[in-house]
Backbone as ProteinMPNN parsed JSONL, in Angstrom:
{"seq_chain_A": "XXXXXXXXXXXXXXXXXXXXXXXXXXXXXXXXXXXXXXXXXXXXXXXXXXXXXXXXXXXXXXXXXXXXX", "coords_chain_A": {"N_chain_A": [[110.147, 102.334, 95.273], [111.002, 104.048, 92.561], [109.754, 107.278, 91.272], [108.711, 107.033, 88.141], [108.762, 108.653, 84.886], [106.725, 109.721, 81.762], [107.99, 109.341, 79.503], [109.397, 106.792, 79.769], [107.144, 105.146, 79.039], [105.895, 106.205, 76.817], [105.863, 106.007, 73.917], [104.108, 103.236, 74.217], [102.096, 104.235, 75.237], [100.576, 105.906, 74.124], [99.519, 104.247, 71.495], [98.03, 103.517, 72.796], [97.936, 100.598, 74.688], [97.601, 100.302, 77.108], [95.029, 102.01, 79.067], [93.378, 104.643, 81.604], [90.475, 104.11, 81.976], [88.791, 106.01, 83.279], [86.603, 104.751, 84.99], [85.933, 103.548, 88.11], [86.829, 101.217, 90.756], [84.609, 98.968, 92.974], [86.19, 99.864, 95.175], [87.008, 102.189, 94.665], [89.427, 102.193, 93.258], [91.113, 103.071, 90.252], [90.73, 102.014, 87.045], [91.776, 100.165, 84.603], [92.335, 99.656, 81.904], [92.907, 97.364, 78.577], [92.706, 97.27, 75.448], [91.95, 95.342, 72.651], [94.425, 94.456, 70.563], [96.088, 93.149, 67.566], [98.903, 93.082, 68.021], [99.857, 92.675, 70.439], [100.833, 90.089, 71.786], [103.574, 90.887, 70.842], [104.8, 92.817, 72.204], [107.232, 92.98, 74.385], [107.282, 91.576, 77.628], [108.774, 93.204, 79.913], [108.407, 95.778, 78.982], [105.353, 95.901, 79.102], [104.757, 95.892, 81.974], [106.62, 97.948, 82.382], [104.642, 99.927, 81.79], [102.01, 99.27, 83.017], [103.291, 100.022, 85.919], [103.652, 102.128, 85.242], [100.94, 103.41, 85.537], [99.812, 102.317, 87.409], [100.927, 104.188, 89.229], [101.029, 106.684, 88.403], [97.972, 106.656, 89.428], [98.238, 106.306, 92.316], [99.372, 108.871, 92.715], [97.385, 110.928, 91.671], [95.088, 110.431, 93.275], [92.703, 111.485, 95.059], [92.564, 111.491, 98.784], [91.086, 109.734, 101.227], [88.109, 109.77, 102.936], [88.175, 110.529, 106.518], [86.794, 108.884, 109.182]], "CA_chain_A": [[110.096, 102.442, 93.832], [111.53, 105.64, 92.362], [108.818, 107.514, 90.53], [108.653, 106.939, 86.32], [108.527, 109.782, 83.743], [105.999, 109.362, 81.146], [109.171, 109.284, 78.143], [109.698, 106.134, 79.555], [106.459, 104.856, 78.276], [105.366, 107.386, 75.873], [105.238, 105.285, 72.624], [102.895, 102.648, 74.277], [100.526, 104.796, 76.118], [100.049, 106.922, 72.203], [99.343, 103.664, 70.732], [96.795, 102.961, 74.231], [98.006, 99.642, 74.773], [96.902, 99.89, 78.322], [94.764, 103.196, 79.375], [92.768, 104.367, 82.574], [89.345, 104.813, 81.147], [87.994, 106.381, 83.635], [86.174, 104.394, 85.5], [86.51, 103.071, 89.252], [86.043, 100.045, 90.69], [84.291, 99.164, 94.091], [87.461, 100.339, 96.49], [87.487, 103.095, 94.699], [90.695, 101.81, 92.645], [91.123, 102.883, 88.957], [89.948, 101.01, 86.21], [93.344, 100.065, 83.824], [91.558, 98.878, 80.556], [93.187, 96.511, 78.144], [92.422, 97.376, 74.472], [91.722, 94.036, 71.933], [95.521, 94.277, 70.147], [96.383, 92.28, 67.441], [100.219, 93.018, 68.478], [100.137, 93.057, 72.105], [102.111, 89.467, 72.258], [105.025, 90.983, 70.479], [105.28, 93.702, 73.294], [107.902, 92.712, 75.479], [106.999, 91.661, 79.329], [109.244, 93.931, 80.422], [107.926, 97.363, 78.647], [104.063, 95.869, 79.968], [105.238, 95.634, 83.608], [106.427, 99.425, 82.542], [103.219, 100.762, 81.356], [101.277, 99.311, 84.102], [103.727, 100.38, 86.988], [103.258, 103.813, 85.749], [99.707, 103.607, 85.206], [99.261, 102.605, 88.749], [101.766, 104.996, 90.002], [99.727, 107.84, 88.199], [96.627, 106.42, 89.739], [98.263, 106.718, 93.776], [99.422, 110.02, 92.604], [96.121, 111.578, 91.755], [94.087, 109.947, 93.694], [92.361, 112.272, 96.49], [92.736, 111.12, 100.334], [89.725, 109.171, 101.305], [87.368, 110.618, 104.048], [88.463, 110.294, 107.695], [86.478, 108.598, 110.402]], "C_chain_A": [[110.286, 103.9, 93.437], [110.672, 106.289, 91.148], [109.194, 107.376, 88.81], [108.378, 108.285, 85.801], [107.625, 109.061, 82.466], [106.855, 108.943, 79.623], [109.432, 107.647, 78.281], [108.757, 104.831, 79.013], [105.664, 105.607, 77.534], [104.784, 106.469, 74.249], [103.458, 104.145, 72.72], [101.569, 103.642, 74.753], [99.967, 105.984, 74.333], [99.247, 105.603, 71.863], [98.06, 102.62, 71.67], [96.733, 101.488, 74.269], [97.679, 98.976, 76.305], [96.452, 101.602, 78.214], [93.819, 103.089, 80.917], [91.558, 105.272, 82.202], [88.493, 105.096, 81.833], [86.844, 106.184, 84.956], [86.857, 104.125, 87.053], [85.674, 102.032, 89.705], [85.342, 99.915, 92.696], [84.981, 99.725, 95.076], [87.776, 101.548, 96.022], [88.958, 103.508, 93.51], [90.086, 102.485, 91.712], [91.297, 102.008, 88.226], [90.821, 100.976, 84.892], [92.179, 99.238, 82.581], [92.887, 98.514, 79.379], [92.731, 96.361, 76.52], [92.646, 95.937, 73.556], [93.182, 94.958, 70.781], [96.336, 93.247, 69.603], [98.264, 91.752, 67.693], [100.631, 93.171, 69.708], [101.129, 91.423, 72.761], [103.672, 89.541, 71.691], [105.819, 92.306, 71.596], [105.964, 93.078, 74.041], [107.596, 92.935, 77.308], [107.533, 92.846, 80.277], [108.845, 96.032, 80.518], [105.847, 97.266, 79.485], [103.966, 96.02, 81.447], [105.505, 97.469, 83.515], [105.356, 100.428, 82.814], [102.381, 100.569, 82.621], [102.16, 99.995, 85.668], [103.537, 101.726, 86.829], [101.661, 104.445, 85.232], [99.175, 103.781, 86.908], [100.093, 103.662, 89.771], [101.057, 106.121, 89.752], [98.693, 107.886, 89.463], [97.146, 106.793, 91.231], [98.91, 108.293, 93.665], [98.635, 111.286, 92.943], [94.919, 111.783, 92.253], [93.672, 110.788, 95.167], [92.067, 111.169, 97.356], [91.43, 111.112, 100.336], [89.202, 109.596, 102.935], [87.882, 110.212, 104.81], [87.272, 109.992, 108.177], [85.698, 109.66, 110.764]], "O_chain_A": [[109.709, 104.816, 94.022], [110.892, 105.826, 90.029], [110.299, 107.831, 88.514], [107.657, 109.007, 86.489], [107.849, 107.876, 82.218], [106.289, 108.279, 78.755], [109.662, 107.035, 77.238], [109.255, 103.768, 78.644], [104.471, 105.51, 77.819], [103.667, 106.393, 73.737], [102.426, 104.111, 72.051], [100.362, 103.573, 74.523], [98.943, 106.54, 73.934], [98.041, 105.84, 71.945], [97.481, 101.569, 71.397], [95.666, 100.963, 73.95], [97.55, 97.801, 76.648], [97.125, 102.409, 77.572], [93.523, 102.006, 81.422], [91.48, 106.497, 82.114], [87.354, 104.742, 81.531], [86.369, 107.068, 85.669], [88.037, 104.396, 87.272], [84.498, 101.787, 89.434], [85.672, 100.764, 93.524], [84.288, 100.153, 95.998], [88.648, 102.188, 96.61], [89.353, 104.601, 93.105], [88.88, 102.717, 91.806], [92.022, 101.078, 88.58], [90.532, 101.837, 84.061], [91.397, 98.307, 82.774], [93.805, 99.331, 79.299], [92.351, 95.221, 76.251], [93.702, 95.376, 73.848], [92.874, 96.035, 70.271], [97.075, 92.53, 70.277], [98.764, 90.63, 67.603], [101.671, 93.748, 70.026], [101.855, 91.43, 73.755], [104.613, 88.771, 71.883], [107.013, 92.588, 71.697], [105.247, 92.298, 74.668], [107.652, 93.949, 78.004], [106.879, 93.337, 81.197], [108.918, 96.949, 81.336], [105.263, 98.147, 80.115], [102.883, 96.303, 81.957], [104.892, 98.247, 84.246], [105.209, 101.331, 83.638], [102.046, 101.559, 83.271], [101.391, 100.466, 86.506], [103.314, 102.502, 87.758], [101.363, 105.534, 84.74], [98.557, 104.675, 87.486], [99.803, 103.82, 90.957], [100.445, 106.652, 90.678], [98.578, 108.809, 90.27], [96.484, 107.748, 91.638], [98.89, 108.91, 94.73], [98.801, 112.188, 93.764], [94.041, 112.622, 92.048], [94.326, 110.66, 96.202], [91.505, 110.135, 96.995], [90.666, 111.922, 99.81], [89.955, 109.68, 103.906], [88.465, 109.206, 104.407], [86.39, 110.732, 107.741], [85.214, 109.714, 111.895]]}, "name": "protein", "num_of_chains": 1, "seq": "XXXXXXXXXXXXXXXXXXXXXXXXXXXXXXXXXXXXXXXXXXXXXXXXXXXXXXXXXXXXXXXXXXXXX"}
């Protein structure tokens, strides 16, 4: 997968139609939150599949290397 630029979801992530608030979940993962949106079924599947691929692409980005053994 060839890394994303944030231009290519820039409008949704302003309007925080998905965000990563922070949290983590037992593994350690980040915690993708899901804001109550009364226009979130006119978003196109295709731009949501965006937002989240570069939400979690962020997330293996930033994410510090987990202790060794």
């Amino acid at each position: 997968m060839a890394p994303m630029s944030i231009t290519e979801v820039r409008d949704y992530m302003e309007k925080q139609v998905a965000y990563q608030s922070g949290g983590r979940g037992k593994e350690s993962s980040v915690i993708i939150t899901f804001p109550e949106c009364s226009a979130f079924r006119d978003i196109p599947v295709e731009d949501l599949d965006k937002v989240l691929t570069y939400l979690t692409f962020i997330q293996r980005c930033e994410r510090p290397p987990l202790p060794g053994p």
